[in-house]
Amino acid sequence: MAALECALCGRFTEKLTKEHLPQKGLYPKEIRKIIPNLHTLKACESCNNGSSEQDEIFKVFIGLVAQQDGNELLYSVSKTFDNNGKLKRSFIHNLLIEERNGLEVRLWNAREHTQIVLDSAEKCAKGLYFREFGEVLTKSKSISFVPTPFVYEKDKVEVENRLKDAKWFSVNGQTVNYTFLNMKNTDTLIIINFFSSAEFVFCIRDKEYSKKVHAGLISLSQ
């Protein structure tokens, strides 16, 4: 049997599994009725072994950021809390309440779950990169999370200019939208927006970046 390549890690194996990215757990049944064909790719069992609890934590984070009246995702978060007392206690303990436009907004400062949230978003980034370019990202590139305020402080003008002409892509009924910005130093930024609310930015960089800079193949002043 021919070896098959995992779309996320590039590992060759005799068996691949269907991986939903963004994670299927983000979508309550009522939303899945509207979006029956969720985006999938082929991944090895190791990459597709994320726990249901990790998916729940990611869903809670996204659901609370995207909170709206009558929002099915927020309703699903409420049901998750009913079934997961530990997660509910974490939410209550780390609850932040802010006023926005005269409305009270509840936010979850997910400190103890930050890495799980970032790992889940990064996994989506790898999957979306494969969707657009047909290449396994980690074969020749590295990926790292970039806090949004830092992006707009460090490269504010360049990012804003590139966003003007950016081509946006979407999956799952436009609940997830994303774009790639090719920066002047050869980095690529992928910006992913979940449910028109939660935004993540990752920097994709050539693994040989430092060597190429030293060799003069990449100019940082262009």
PDB file of C-alpha atoms in Angstrom:
ATOM      1  CA  MET A   1       0.000   0.000   0.000  1.00  0.00           C
ATOM      2  CA  ALA A   2       1.327   3.417  -0.981  1.00  0.00           C
ATOM      3  CA  ALA A   3       2.272   5.787   1.839  1.00  0.00           C
ATOM      4  CA  LEU A   4      -0.029   8.771   2.300  1.00  0.00           C
ATOM      5  CA  GLU A   5       1.079  12.228   3.461  1.00  0.00           C
ATOM      6  CA  CYS A   6      -0.544  14.006   6.392  1.00  0.00           C
ATOM      7  CA  ALA A   7      -1.653  17.525   5.431  1.00  0.00           C
ATOM      8  CA  LEU A   8      -0.657  18.913   8.835  1.00  0.00           C
ATOM      9  CA  CYS A   9       2.714  17.388   9.739  1.00  0.00           C
ATOM     10  CA  GLY A  10       3.868  15.856   6.450  1.00  0.00           C
ATOM     11  CA  ARG A  11       4.322  12.427   7.989  1.00  0.00           C
ATOM     12  CA  PHE A  12       3.812   9.485   5.651  1.00  0.00           C
ATOM     13  CA  THR A  13       1.525   6.721   6.823  1.00  0.00           C
ATOM     14  CA  GLU A  14      -0.586   3.932   5.388  1.00  0.00           C
ATOM     15  CA  LYS A  15      -3.768   5.372   6.867  1.00  0.00           C
ATOM     16  CA  LEU A  16      -5.145   8.905   7.026  1.00  0.00           C
ATOM     17  CA  THR A  17      -8.219  10.124   8.878  1.00  0.00           C
ATOM     18  CA  LYS A  18     -10.693  12.879   8.097  1.00  0.00           C
ATOM     19  CA  GLU A  19      -9.915  15.943  10.190  1.00  0.00           C
ATOM     20  CA  HIS A  20     -12.359  18.836  10.510  1.00  0.00           C
ATOM     21  CA  LEU A  21     -10.602  22.193  10.469  1.00  0.00           C
ATOM     22  CA  PRO A  22     -11.901  24.448  11.878  1.00  0.00           C
ATOM     23  CA  GLN A  23     -12.808  21.904  14.534  1.00  0.00           C
ATOM     24  CA  LYS A  24     -16.240  20.329  14.226  1.00  0.00           C
ATOM     25  CA  GLY A  25     -16.782  20.994  17.930  1.00  0.00           C
ATOM     26  CA  LEU A  26     -17.083  24.717  17.152  1.00  0.00           C
ATOM     27  CA  TYR A  27     -20.374  24.070  15.395  1.00  0.00           C
ATOM     28  CA  PRO A  28     -23.509  23.134  17.377  1.00  0.00           C
ATOM     29  CA  LYS A  29     -26.013  20.846  15.670  1.00  0.00           C
ATOM     30  CA  GLU A  30     -28.293  23.728  14.709  1.00  0.00           C
ATOM     31  CA  ILE A  31     -25.453  25.437  12.848  1.00  0.00           C
ATOM     32  CA  ARG A  32     -24.365  22.167  11.211  1.00  0.00           C
ATOM     33  CA  LYS A  33     -27.873  21.845   9.769  1.00  0.00           C
ATOM     34  CA  ILE A  34     -27.258  25.104   7.897  1.00  0.00           C
ATOM     35  CA  ILE A  35     -23.674  24.203   6.967  1.00  0.00           C
ATOM     36  CA  PRO A  36     -23.786  20.467   6.226  1.00  0.00           C
ATOM     37  CA  ASN A  37     -20.398  20.229   4.493  1.00  0.00           C
ATOM     38  CA  LEU A  38     -17.783  21.362   6.979  1.00  0.00           C
ATOM     39  CA  HIS A  39     -14.234  21.760   5.695  1.00  0.00           C
ATOM     40  CA  THR A  40     -12.041  18.680   6.134  1.00  0.00           C
ATOM     41  CA  LEU A  41      -8.586  17.478   5.175  1.00  0.00           C
ATOM     42  CA  LYS A  42      -6.633  14.238   5.469  1.00  0.00           C
ATOM     43  CA  ALA A  43      -4.452  13.931   8.556  1.00  0.00           C
ATOM     44  CA  CYS A  44      -2.583  11.178  10.361  1.00  0.00           C
ATOM     45  CA  GLU A  45      -4.019   9.711  13.546  1.00  0.00           C
ATOM     46  CA  SER A  46      -1.429  11.548  15.646  1.00  0.00           C
ATOM     47  CA  CYS A  47      -2.531  14.966  14.339  1.00  0.00           C
ATOM     48  CA  ASN A  48      -6.190  14.014  14.628  1.00  0.00           C
ATOM     49  CA  ASN A  49      -6.088  12.953  18.258  1.00  0.00           C
ATOM     50  CA  GLY A  50      -7.143  16.226  19.895  1.00  0.00           C
ATOM     51  CA  SER A  51      -9.352  15.633  22.907  1.00  0.00           C
ATOM     52  CA  SER A  52     -12.992  16.639  23.020  1.00  0.00           C
ATOM     53  CA  GLU A  53     -12.135  18.769  26.064  1.00  0.00           C
ATOM     54  CA  GLN A  54      -9.637  20.782  24.002  1.00  0.00           C
ATOM     55  CA  ASP A  55     -12.332  21.354  21.392  1.00  0.00           C
ATOM     56  CA  GLU A  56     -14.749  22.395  24.141  1.00  0.00           C
ATOM     57  CA  ILE A  57     -12.291  24.933  25.541  1.00  0.00           C
ATOM     58  CA  PHE A  58     -11.742  26.410  22.079  1.00  0.00           C
ATOM     59  CA  LYS A  59     -15.503  26.534  21.459  1.00  0.00           C
ATOM     60  CA  VAL A  60     -16.097  28.271  24.799  1.00  0.00           C
ATOM     61  CA  PHE A  61     -13.448  30.880  24.033  1.00  0.00           C
ATOM     62  CA  ILE A  62     -14.754  31.581  20.517  1.00  0.00           C
ATOM     63  CA  GLY A  63     -18.389  31.439  21.646  1.00  0.00           C
ATOM     64  CA  LEU A  64     -17.889  33.994  24.399  1.00  0.00           C
ATOM     65  CA  VAL A  65     -16.033  36.384  22.101  1.00  0.00           C
ATOM     66  CA  ALA A  66     -18.729  36.014  19.441  1.00  0.00           C
ATOM     67  CA  GLN A  67     -21.582  36.405  21.905  1.00  0.00           C
ATOM     68  CA  GLN A  68     -24.785  37.736  20.379  1.00  0.00           C
ATOM     69  CA  ASP A  69     -28.448  37.548  21.298  1.00  0.00           C
ATOM     70  CA  GLY A  70     -29.918  34.278  20.119  1.00  0.00           C
ATOM     71  CA  ASN A  71     -26.472  33.006  19.093  1.00  0.00           C
ATOM     72  CA  GLU A  72     -26.486  29.215  18.742  1.00  0.00           C
ATOM     73  CA  LEU A  73     -22.792  29.049  19.564  1.00  0.00           C
ATOM     74  CA  LEU A  74     -23.309  30.906  22.840  1.00  0.00           C
ATOM     75  CA  TYR A  75     -26.238  28.617  23.679  1.00  0.00           C
ATOM     76  CA  SER A  76     -23.934  25.658  23.050  1.00  0.00           C
ATOM     77  CA  VAL A  77     -21.364  27.178  25.421  1.00  0.00           C
ATOM     78  CA  SER A  78     -24.048  27.314  28.104  1.00  0.00           C
ATOM     79  CA  LYS A  79     -24.787  23.614  27.589  1.00  0.00           C
ATOM     80  CA  THR A  80     -21.065  22.831  27.803  1.00  0.00           C
ATOM     81  CA  PHE A  81     -20.911  24.564  31.176  1.00  0.00           C
ATOM     82  CA  ASP A  82     -23.873  22.484  32.350  1.00  0.00           C
ATOM     83  CA  ASN A  83     -21.931  19.313  31.519  1.00  0.00           C
ATOM     84  CA  ASN A  84     -18.438  20.441  32.520  1.00  0.00           C
ATOM     85  CA  GLY A  85     -18.373  21.848  36.034  1.00  0.00           C
ATOM     86  CA  LYS A  86     -14.592  22.273  36.080  1.00  0.00           C
ATOM     87  CA  LEU A  87     -14.636  24.449  32.976  1.00  0.00           C
ATOM     88  CA  LYS A  88     -17.576  26.450  34.323  1.00  0.00           C
ATOM     89  CA  ARG A  89     -15.703  27.152  37.571  1.00  0.00           C
ATOM     90  CA  SER A  90     -12.683  28.316  35.563  1.00  0.00           C
ATOM     91  CA  PHE A  91     -14.924  30.690  33.630  1.00  0.00           C
ATOM     92  CA  ILE A  92     -16.518  32.132  36.782  1.00  0.00           C
ATOM     93  CA  HIS A  93     -13.121  32.508  38.488  1.00  0.00           C
ATOM     94  CA  ASN A  94     -11.645  34.355  35.482  1.00  0.00           C
ATOM     95  CA  LEU A  95     -14.705  36.350  34.461  1.00  0.00           C
ATOM     96  CA  LEU A  96     -14.199  39.895  33.226  1.00  0.00           C
ATOM     97  CA  ILE A  97     -17.130  42.246  32.758  1.00  0.00           C
ATOM     98  CA  GLU A  98     -16.764  45.245  30.464  1.00  0.00           C
ATOM     99  CA  GLU A  99     -19.163  47.858  29.163  1.00  0.00           C
ATOM    100  CA  ARG A 100     -19.184  48.366  25.401  1.00  0.00           C
ATOM    101  CA  ASN A 101     -21.517  50.805  23.727  1.00  0.00           C
ATOM    102  CA  GLY A 102     -23.693  50.854  26.817  1.00  0.00           C
ATOM    103  CA  LEU A 103     -23.963  47.054  26.949  1.00  0.00           C
ATOM    104  CA  GLU A 104     -22.505  44.716  29.554  1.00  0.00           C
ATOM    105  CA  VAL A 105     -20.129  42.219  27.937  1.00  0.00           C
ATOM    106  CA  ARG A 106     -18.771  39.171  29.749  1.00  0.00           C
ATOM    107  CA  LEU A 107     -15.298  37.983  28.755  1.00  0.00           C
ATOM    108  CA  TRP A 108     -13.317  34.933  29.795  1.00  0.00           C
ATOM    109  CA  ASN A 109      -9.702  35.593  30.730  1.00  0.00           C
ATOM    110  CA  ALA A 110      -8.673  32.064  29.774  1.00  0.00           C
ATOM    111  CA  ARG A 111      -5.245  32.198  31.384  1.00  0.00           C
ATOM    112  CA  GLU A 112      -4.938  28.534  32.307  1.00  0.00           C
ATOM    113  CA  HIS A 113      -6.263  27.491  28.898  1.00  0.00           C
ATOM    114  CA  THR A 114      -4.363  30.002  26.724  1.00  0.00           C
ATOM    115  CA  GLN A 115      -2.041  27.425  25.172  1.00  0.00           C
ATOM    116  CA  ILE A 116      -4.924  25.123  24.259  1.00  0.00           C
ATOM    117  CA  VAL A 117      -6.731  28.008  22.551  1.00  0.00           C
ATOM    118  CA  LEU A 118      -3.589  29.048  20.643  1.00  0.00           C
ATOM    119  CA  ASP A 119      -2.752  25.446  19.662  1.00  0.00           C
ATOM    120  CA  SER A 120      -6.296  24.993  18.319  1.00  0.00           C
ATOM    121  CA  ALA A 121      -6.094  28.218  16.292  1.00  0.00           C
ATOM    122  CA  GLU A 122      -2.622  27.313  14.992  1.00  0.00           C
ATOM    123  CA  LYS A 123      -3.894  23.929  13.852  1.00  0.00           C
ATOM    124  CA  CYS A 124      -6.582  25.746  11.869  1.00  0.00           C
ATOM    125  CA  ALA A 125      -3.902  27.979  10.329  1.00  0.00           C
ATOM    126  CA  LYS A 126      -1.910  24.951   9.174  1.00  0.00           C
ATOM    127  CA  GLY A 127      -5.022  23.398   7.678  1.00  0.00           C
ATOM    128  CA  LEU A 128      -6.045  26.586   5.869  1.00  0.00           C
ATOM    129  CA  TYR A 129      -2.517  27.018   4.531  1.00  0.00           C
ATOM    130  CA  PHE A 130      -2.696  23.516   3.057  1.00  0.00           C
ATOM    131  CA  ARG A 131      -6.121  24.295   1.598  1.00  0.00           C
ATOM    132  CA  GLU A 132      -4.802  27.298  -0.306  1.00  0.00           C
ATOM    133  CA  PHE A 133      -1.317  26.156  -1.330  1.00  0.00           C
ATOM    134  CA  GLY A 134      -1.489  22.366  -1.299  1.00  0.00           C
ATOM    135  CA  GLU A 135       1.703  22.248   0.774  1.00  0.00           C
ATOM    136  CA  VAL A 136       2.457  21.039   4.286  1.00  0.00           C
ATOM    137  CA  LEU A 137       3.411  24.247   6.084  1.00  0.00           C
ATOM    138  CA  THR A 138       5.894  22.766   8.556  1.00  0.00           C
ATOM    139  CA  LYS A 139       8.044  21.130   5.864  1.00  0.00           C
ATOM    140  CA  SER A 140       9.849  24.343   4.959  1.00  0.00           C
ATOM    141  CA  LYS A 141       8.334  26.972   7.238  1.00  0.00           C
ATOM    142  CA  SER A 142       7.753  27.746  10.889  1.00  0.00           C
ATOM    143  CA  ILE A 143       4.615  29.267  12.362  1.00  0.00           C
ATOM    144  CA  SER A 144       4.223  31.404  15.470  1.00  0.00           C
ATOM    145  CA  PHE A 145       1.412  33.330  17.101  1.00  0.00           C
ATOM    146  CA  VAL A 146       1.634  37.109  16.997  1.00  0.00           C
ATOM    147  CA  PRO A 147      -0.465  39.162  19.446  1.00  0.00           C
ATOM    148  CA  THR A 148      -2.666  41.450  17.349  1.00  0.00           C
ATOM    149  CA  PRO A 149      -1.656  44.706  19.121  1.00  0.00           C
ATOM    150  CA  PHE A 150       2.014  43.887  18.427  1.00  0.00           C
ATOM    151  CA  VAL A 151       1.316  43.336  14.722  1.00  0.00           C
ATOM    152  CA  TYR A 152      -0.330  46.708  14.315  1.00  0.00           C
ATOM    153  CA  GLU A 153       2.304  48.500  16.412  1.00  0.00           C
ATOM    154  CA  LYS A 154       5.326  47.003  14.661  1.00  0.00           C
ATOM    155  CA  ASP A 155       4.108  46.934  11.064  1.00  0.00           C
ATOM    156  CA  LYS A 156       0.990  49.108  11.234  1.00  0.00           C
ATOM    157  CA  VAL A 157       1.467  50.977   7.951  1.00  0.00           C
ATOM    158  CA  GLU A 158       2.527  47.945   5.937  1.00  0.00           C
ATOM    159  CA  VAL A 159      -0.265  45.747   7.322  1.00  0.00           C
ATOM    160  CA  GLU A 160      -2.923  48.388   6.664  1.00  0.00           C
ATOM    161  CA  ASN A 161      -1.671  48.921   3.096  1.00  0.00           C
ATOM    162  CA  ARG A 162      -1.611  45.211   2.330  1.00  0.00           C
ATOM    163  CA  LEU A 163      -5.047  44.689   3.838  1.00  0.00           C
ATOM    164  CA  LYS A 164      -6.489  47.155   1.310  1.00  0.00           C
ATOM    165  CA  ASP A 165      -5.772  44.730  -1.544  1.00  0.00           C
ATOM    166  CA  ALA A 166      -5.934  41.489   0.417  1.00  0.00           C
ATOM    167  CA  LYS A 167      -7.911  38.585  -0.984  1.00  0.00           C
ATOM    168  CA  TRP A 168     -10.102  36.963   1.651  1.00  0.00           C
ATOM    169  CA  PHE A 169     -11.060  33.309   1.668  1.00  0.00           C
ATOM    170  CA  SER A 170     -13.733  31.565   3.692  1.00  0.00           C
ATOM    171  CA  VAL A 171     -14.892  28.126   4.805  1.00  0.00           C
ATOM    172  CA  ASN A 172     -17.952  26.736   6.520  1.00  0.00           C
ATOM    173  CA  GLY A 173     -20.518  29.186   5.263  1.00  0.00           C
ATOM    174  CA  GLN A 174     -18.259  32.213   5.848  1.00  0.00           C
ATOM    175  CA  THR A 175     -18.160  31.582   9.596  1.00  0.00           C
ATOM    176  CA  VAL A 176     -14.376  31.514   9.257  1.00  0.00           C
ATOM    177  CA  ASN A 177     -12.613  34.043   7.029  1.00  0.00           C
ATOM    178  CA  TYR A 178      -8.883  34.336   6.449  1.00  0.00           C
ATOM    179  CA  THR A 179      -6.255  36.053   4.361  1.00  0.00           C
ATOM    180  CA  PHE A 180      -2.513  35.881   3.714  1.00  0.00           C
ATOM    181  CA  LEU A 181      -0.354  39.016   3.729  1.00  0.00           C
ATOM    182  CA  ASN A 182       3.071  38.736   2.083  1.00  0.00           C
ATOM    183  CA  MET A 183       5.306  41.112   4.007  1.00  0.00           C
ATOM    184  CA  LYS A 184       8.389  42.895   2.651  1.00  0.00           C
ATOM    185  CA  ASN A 185      10.791  40.786   4.763  1.00  0.00           C
ATOM    186  CA  THR A 186       9.352  37.624   3.093  1.00  0.00           C
ATOM    187  CA  ASP A 187       7.285  36.661   6.152  1.00  0.00           C
ATOM    188  CA  THR A 188       3.651  35.820   5.537  1.00  0.00           C
ATOM    189  CA  LEU A 189       0.951  36.770   8.014  1.00  0.00           C
ATOM    190  CA  ILE A 190      -2.190  34.680   8.108  1.00  0.00           C
ATOM    191  CA  ILE A 191      -5.137  36.443   9.733  1.00  0.00           C
ATOM    192  CA  ILE A 192      -8.033  34.207  10.736  1.00  0.00           C
ATOM    193  CA  ASN A 193     -11.388  35.555  11.893  1.00  0.00           C
ATOM    194  CA  PHE A 194     -13.876  33.231  13.582  1.00  0.00           C
ATOM    195  CA  PHE A 195     -17.568  34.145  13.540  1.00  0.00           C
ATOM    196  CA  SER A 196     -16.782  37.776  12.656  1.00  0.00           C
ATOM    197  CA  SER A 197     -15.346  38.310  16.135  1.00  0.00           C
ATOM    198  CA  ALA A 198     -12.349  36.306  17.340  1.00  0.00           C
ATOM    199  CA  GLU A 199      -9.204  37.129  15.368  1.00  0.00           C
ATOM    200  CA  PHE A 200      -5.851  35.342  15.415  1.00  0.00           C
ATOM    201  CA  VAL A 201      -2.657  36.339  13.612  1.00  0.00           C
ATOM    202  CA  PHE A 202       0.217  33.960  12.884  1.00  0.00           C
ATOM    203  CA  CYS A 203       3.581  34.641  11.289  1.00  0.00           C
ATOM    204  CA  ILE A 204       4.731  32.079   8.722  1.00  0.00           C
ATOM    205  CA  ARG A 205       8.482  32.230   8.144  1.00  0.00           C
ATOM    206  CA  ASP A 206      10.972  30.330   5.997  1.00  0.00           C
ATOM    207  CA  LYS A 207      12.986  27.958   8.213  1.00  0.00           C
ATOM    208  CA  GLU A 208      16.134  29.168   6.434  1.00  0.00           C
ATOM    209  CA  TYR A 209      15.233  32.822   7.121  1.00  0.00           C
ATOM    210  CA  SER A 210      18.257  33.664   9.314  1.00  0.00           C
ATOM    211  CA  LYS A 211      20.698  32.018   6.930  1.00  0.00           C
ATOM    212  CA  LYS A 212      19.203  33.871   3.965  1.00  0.00           C
ATOM    213  CA  VAL A 213      19.397  37.221   5.805  1.00  0.00           C
ATOM    214  CA  HIS A 214      23.066  36.657   6.646  1.00  0.00           C
ATOM    215  CA  ALA A 215      23.751  35.605   3.055  1.00  0.00           C
ATOM    216  CA  GLY A 216      22.095  38.788   1.760  1.00  0.00           C
ATOM    217  CA  LEU A 217      19.316  36.855   0.031  1.00  0.00           C
ATOM    218  CA  ILE A 218      16.689  38.667   2.118  1.00  0.00           C
ATOM    219  CA  SER A 219      16.864  42.427   2.551  1.00  0.00           C
ATOM    220  CA  LEU A 220      15.199  43.842   5.648  1.00  0.00           C
ATOM    221  CA  SER A 221      15.403  47.415   4.360  1.00  0.00           C
ATOM    222  CA  GLN A 222      13.491  47.046   1.090  1.00  0.00           C
TER     223      GLN A 222
END
